Short mmCIF file of C-alpha atoms in Angstrom, two decimals:
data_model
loop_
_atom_site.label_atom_id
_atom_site.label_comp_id
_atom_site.label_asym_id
_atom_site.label_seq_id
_atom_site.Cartn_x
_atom_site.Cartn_y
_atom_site.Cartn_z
CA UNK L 5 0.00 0.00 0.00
CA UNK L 6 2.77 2.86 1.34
CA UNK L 7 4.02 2.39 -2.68
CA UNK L 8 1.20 2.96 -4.35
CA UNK L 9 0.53 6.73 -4.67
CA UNK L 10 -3.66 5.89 -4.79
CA UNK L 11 -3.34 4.06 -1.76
CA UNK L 12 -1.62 6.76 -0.26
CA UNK L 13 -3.75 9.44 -0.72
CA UNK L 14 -6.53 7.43 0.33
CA UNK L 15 -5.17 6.82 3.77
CA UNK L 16 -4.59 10.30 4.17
CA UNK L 17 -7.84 11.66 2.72
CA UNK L 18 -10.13 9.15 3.20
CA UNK L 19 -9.35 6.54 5.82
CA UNK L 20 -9.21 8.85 8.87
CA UNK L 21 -12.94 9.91 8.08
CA UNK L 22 -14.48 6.89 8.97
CA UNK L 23 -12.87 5.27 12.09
CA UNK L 24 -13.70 1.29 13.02
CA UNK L 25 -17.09 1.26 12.71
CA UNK L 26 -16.98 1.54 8.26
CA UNK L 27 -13.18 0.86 8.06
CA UNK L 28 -14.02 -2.89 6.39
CA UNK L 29 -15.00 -1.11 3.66
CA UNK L 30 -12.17 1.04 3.21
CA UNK L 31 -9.42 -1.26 3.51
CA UNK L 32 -11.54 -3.87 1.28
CA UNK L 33 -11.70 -1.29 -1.81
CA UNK L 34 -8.01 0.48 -0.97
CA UNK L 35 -6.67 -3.38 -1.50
CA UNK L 36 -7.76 -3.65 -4.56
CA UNK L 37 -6.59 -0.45 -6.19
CA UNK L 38 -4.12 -1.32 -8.82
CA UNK L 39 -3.07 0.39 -12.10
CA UNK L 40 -6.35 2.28 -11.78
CA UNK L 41 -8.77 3.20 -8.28
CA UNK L 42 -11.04 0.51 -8.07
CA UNK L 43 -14.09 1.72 -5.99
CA UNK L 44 -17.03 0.28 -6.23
CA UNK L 45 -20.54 0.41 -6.40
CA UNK L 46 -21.85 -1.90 -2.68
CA UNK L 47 -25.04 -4.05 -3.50
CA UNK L 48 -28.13 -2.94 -1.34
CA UNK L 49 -28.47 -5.93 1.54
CA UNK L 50 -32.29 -5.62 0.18
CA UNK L 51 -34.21 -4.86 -2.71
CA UNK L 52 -34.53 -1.74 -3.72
CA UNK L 53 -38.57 -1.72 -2.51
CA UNK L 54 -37.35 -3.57 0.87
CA UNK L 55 -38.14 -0.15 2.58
CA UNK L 56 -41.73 0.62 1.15
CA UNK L 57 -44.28 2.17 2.34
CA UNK L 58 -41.39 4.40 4.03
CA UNK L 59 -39.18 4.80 1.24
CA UNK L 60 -40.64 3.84 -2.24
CA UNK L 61 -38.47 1.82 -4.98
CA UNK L 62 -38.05 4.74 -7.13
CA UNK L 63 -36.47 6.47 -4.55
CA UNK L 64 -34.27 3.70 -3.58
CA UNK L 65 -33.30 2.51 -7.30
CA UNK L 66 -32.09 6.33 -7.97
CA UNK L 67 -30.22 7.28 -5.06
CA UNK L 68 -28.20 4.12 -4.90
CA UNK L 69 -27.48 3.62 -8.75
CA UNK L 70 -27.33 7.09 -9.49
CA UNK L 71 -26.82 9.56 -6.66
CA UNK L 72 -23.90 7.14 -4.71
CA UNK L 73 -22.46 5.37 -8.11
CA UNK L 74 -21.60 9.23 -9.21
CA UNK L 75 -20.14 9.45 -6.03
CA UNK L 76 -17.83 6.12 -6.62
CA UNK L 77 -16.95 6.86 -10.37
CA UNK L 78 -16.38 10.91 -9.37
CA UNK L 79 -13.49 9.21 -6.63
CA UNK L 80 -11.79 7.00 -8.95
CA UNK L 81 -11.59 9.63 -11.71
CA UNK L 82 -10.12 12.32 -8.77
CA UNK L 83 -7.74 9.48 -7.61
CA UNK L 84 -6.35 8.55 -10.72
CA UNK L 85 -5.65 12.45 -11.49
CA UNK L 86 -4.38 12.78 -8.20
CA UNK L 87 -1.83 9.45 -9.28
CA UNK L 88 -0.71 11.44 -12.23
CA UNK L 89 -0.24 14.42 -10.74
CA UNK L 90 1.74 13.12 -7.78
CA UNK L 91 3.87 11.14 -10.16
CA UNK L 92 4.58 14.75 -12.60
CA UNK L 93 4.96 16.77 -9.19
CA UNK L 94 2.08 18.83 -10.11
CA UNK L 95 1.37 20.08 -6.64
CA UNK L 96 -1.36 22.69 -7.59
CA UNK L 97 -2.77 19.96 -9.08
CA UNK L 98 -2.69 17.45 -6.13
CA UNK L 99 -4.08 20.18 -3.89
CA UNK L 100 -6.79 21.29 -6.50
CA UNK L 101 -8.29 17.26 -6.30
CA UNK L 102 -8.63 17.38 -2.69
CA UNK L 103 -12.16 18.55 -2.22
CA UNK L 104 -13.27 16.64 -5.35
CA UNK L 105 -11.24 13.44 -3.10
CA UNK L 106 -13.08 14.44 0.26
CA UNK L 107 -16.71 14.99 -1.25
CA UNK L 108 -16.64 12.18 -3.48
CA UNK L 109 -15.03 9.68 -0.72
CA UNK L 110 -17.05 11.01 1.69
CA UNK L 111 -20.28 10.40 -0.18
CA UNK L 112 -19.21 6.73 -0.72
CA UNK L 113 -18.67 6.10 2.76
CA UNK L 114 -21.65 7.77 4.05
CA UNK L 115 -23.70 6.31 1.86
CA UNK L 116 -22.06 2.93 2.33
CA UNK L 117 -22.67 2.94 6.01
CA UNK L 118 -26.24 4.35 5.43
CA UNK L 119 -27.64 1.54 3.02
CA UNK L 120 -26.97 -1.07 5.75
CA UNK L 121 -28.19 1.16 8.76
CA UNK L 122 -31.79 0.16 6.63
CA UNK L 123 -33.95 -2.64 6.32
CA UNK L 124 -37.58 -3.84 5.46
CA UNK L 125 -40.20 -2.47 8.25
CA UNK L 126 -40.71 -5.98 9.26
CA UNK L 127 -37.14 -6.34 10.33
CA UNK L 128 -36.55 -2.97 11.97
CA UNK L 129 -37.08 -4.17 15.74
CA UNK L 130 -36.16 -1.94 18.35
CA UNK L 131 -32.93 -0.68 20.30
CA UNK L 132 -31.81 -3.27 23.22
CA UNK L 133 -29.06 -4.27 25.77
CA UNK L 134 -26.31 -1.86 26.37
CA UNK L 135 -26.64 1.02 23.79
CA UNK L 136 -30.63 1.00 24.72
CA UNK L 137 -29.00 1.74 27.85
CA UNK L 138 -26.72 4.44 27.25
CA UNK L 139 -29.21 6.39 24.90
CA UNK L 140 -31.48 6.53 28.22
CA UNK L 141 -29.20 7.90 30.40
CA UNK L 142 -28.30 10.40 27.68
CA UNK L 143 -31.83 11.32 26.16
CA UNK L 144 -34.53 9.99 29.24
CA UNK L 145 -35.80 7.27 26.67
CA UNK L 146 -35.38 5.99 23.40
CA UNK L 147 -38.87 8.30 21.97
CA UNK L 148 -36.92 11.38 23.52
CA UNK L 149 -33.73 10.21 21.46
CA UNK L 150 -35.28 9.93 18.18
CA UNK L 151 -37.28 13.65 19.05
CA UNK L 152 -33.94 15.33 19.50
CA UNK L 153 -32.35 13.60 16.80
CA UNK L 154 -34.98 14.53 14.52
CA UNK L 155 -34.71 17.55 15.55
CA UNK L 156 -31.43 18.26 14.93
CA UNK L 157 -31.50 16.77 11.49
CA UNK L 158 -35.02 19.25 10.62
CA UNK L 159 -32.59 22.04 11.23
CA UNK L 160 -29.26 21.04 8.55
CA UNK L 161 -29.27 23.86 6.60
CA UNK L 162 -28.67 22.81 2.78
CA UNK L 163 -27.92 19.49 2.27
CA UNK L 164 -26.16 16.80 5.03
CA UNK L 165 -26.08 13.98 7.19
CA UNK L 166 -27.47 13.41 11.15
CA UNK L 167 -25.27 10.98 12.57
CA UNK L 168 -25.70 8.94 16.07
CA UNK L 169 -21.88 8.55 17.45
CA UNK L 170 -20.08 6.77 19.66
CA UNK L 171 -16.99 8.58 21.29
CA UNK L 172 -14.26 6.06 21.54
CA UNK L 173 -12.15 8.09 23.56
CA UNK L 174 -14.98 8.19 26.66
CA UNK L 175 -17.47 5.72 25.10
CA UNK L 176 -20.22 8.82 25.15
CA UNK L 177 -22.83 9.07 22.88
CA UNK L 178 -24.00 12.20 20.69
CA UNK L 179 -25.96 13.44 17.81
CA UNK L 180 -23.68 15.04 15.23
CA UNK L 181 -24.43 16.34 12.23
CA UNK L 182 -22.06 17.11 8.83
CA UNK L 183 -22.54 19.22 5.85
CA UNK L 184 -22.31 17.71 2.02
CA UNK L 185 -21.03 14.77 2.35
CA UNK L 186 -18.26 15.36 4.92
CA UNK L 187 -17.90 12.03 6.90
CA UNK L 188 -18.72 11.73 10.36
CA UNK L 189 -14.67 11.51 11.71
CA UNK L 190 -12.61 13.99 10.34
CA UNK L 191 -9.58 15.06 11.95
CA UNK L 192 -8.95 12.28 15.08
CA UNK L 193 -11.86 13.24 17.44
CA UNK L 194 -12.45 9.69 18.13
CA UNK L 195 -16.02 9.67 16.75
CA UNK L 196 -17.44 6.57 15.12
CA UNK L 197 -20.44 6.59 13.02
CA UNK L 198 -23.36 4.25 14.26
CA UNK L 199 -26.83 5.77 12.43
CA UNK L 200 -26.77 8.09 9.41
CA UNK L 201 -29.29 9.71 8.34
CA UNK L 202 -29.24 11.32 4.28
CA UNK L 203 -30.94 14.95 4.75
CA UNK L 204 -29.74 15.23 1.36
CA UNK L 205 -33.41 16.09 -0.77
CA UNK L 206 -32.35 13.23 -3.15
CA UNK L 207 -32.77 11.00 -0.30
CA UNK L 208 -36.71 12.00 -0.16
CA UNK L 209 -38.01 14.76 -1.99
CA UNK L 210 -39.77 12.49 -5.14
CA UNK L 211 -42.02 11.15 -1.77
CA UNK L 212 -42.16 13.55 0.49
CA UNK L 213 -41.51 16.71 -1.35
CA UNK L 214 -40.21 19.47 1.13
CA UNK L 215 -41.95 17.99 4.17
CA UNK L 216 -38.53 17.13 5.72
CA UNK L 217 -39.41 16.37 9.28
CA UNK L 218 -42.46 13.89 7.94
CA UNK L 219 -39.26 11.70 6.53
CA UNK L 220 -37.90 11.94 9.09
CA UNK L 221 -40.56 11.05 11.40
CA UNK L 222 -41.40 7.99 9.04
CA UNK L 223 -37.73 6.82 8.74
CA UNK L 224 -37.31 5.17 11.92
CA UNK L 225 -39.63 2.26 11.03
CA UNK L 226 -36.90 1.00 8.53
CA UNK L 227 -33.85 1.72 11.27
CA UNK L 228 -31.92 -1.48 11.33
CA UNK L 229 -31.18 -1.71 15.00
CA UNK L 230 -29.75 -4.60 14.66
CA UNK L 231 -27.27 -2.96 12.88
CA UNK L 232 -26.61 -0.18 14.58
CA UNK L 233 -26.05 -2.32 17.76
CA UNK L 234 -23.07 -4.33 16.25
CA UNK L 235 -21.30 -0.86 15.14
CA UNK L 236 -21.58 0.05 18.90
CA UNK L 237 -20.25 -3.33 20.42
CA UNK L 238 -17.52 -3.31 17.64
CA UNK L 239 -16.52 0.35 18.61
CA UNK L 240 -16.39 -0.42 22.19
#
């Protein structure tokens, strides 16, 4: 990996962003990069109508193989520029790619992460043992979680992500929230991503328009707690 100037930069850009909790997927795809990046496109763990009546198909078929395969192809093309221009010593270049590197990565992990934090209605089940635990002697109760959660997500300004996150450091839980697609760890504060929530309007808007806080609302039936539970015992 430390000779390959894709592998590098992904380390260094990319890596760092998403802490234990999504780093399988990281070190799966930064294996595999060769003469060219080789991202790719993860399967849903469900069909694409899995979610309905909460999310419908539509919605589902377009932001997976549209919306988060630009996302993929956009970070190969930046990371194979970024190659070249490491290998010329074009450092205007390799600077210029870096927010192309950080959006584009960062919307493949998010959205990576977010896909499996799903599942059908049926399967959804509810918040248990030990993190059931900590999120009521943080919020009072799991309903007063979910209201302040919401609530913070309502208020994203733009376009973002709501994130439920585990401080490895002091094994504290919080609500963060990111703009774009900035990933949830950035920078070594210890944070590792358990829930995501897209506030991006591509995530909703073709079924619930601009009624934001109705998604929301409506998106917790499909929460796969099950999930979210093994991201918590692995970041422990």
């Amino acid at each position: 990996l430390s000779s390959d100037p894709r592998g590098i930069m992904l380390r260094k850009a990319i890596l760092p962003t998403i802490s234990r909790a999504g780093a399988s997927l990281a070190r799966s795809s930064v294996s595999g990069a060769r003469a060219k990046s080789s991202f790719t496109l993860p399967s849903l763990p469900y069909d694409a109508g899995a979610l309905e009546p909460v999310v419908m198909s539509e919605i589902m078929t377009i932001h997976h193989t549209k919306h988060h395969n630009a996302y993929v192809t956009n970070l190969n093309v930046a990371l194979d520029k970024y190659a070249d221009a490491e290998a010329k010593g074009d450092v205007a270049t390799m600077i210029a790619l870096q927010s192309a590197i950080k959006f584009n990565g960062g919307g493949h992990v998010n959205h990576s992460i977010f896909w499996t934090n799903l599942c059908a209605p049926k399967d959804s089940g509810s918040v248990s043992g030990e993190l059931a635990q900590k999120i009521e002697a943080k919020w009072g109760s799991v309903e007063d979680f979910k209201t302040a959660f919401n609530g913070t997500a309502a208020a994203i300004q733009g376009s973002g992500w709501a994130w439920l996150a585990v401080n490895t450091k002091d094994k504290s839980l919080s609500i963060q929230t990111r703009p774009n697609q900035d990933p949830l760890s950035f920078g070594g504060d210890g944070l590792v991503p358990l829930l995501g929530i897209d506030v991006w309007e591509h995530a909703y808007y073709l079924q619930y328009k601009n009624a934001r806080p109705e998604y929301l609302k409506e998106i917790w039936k499909v929460v796969n707690w099950k999930n979210v539970t093994e991201r918590y015992n692995e970041a422990k």
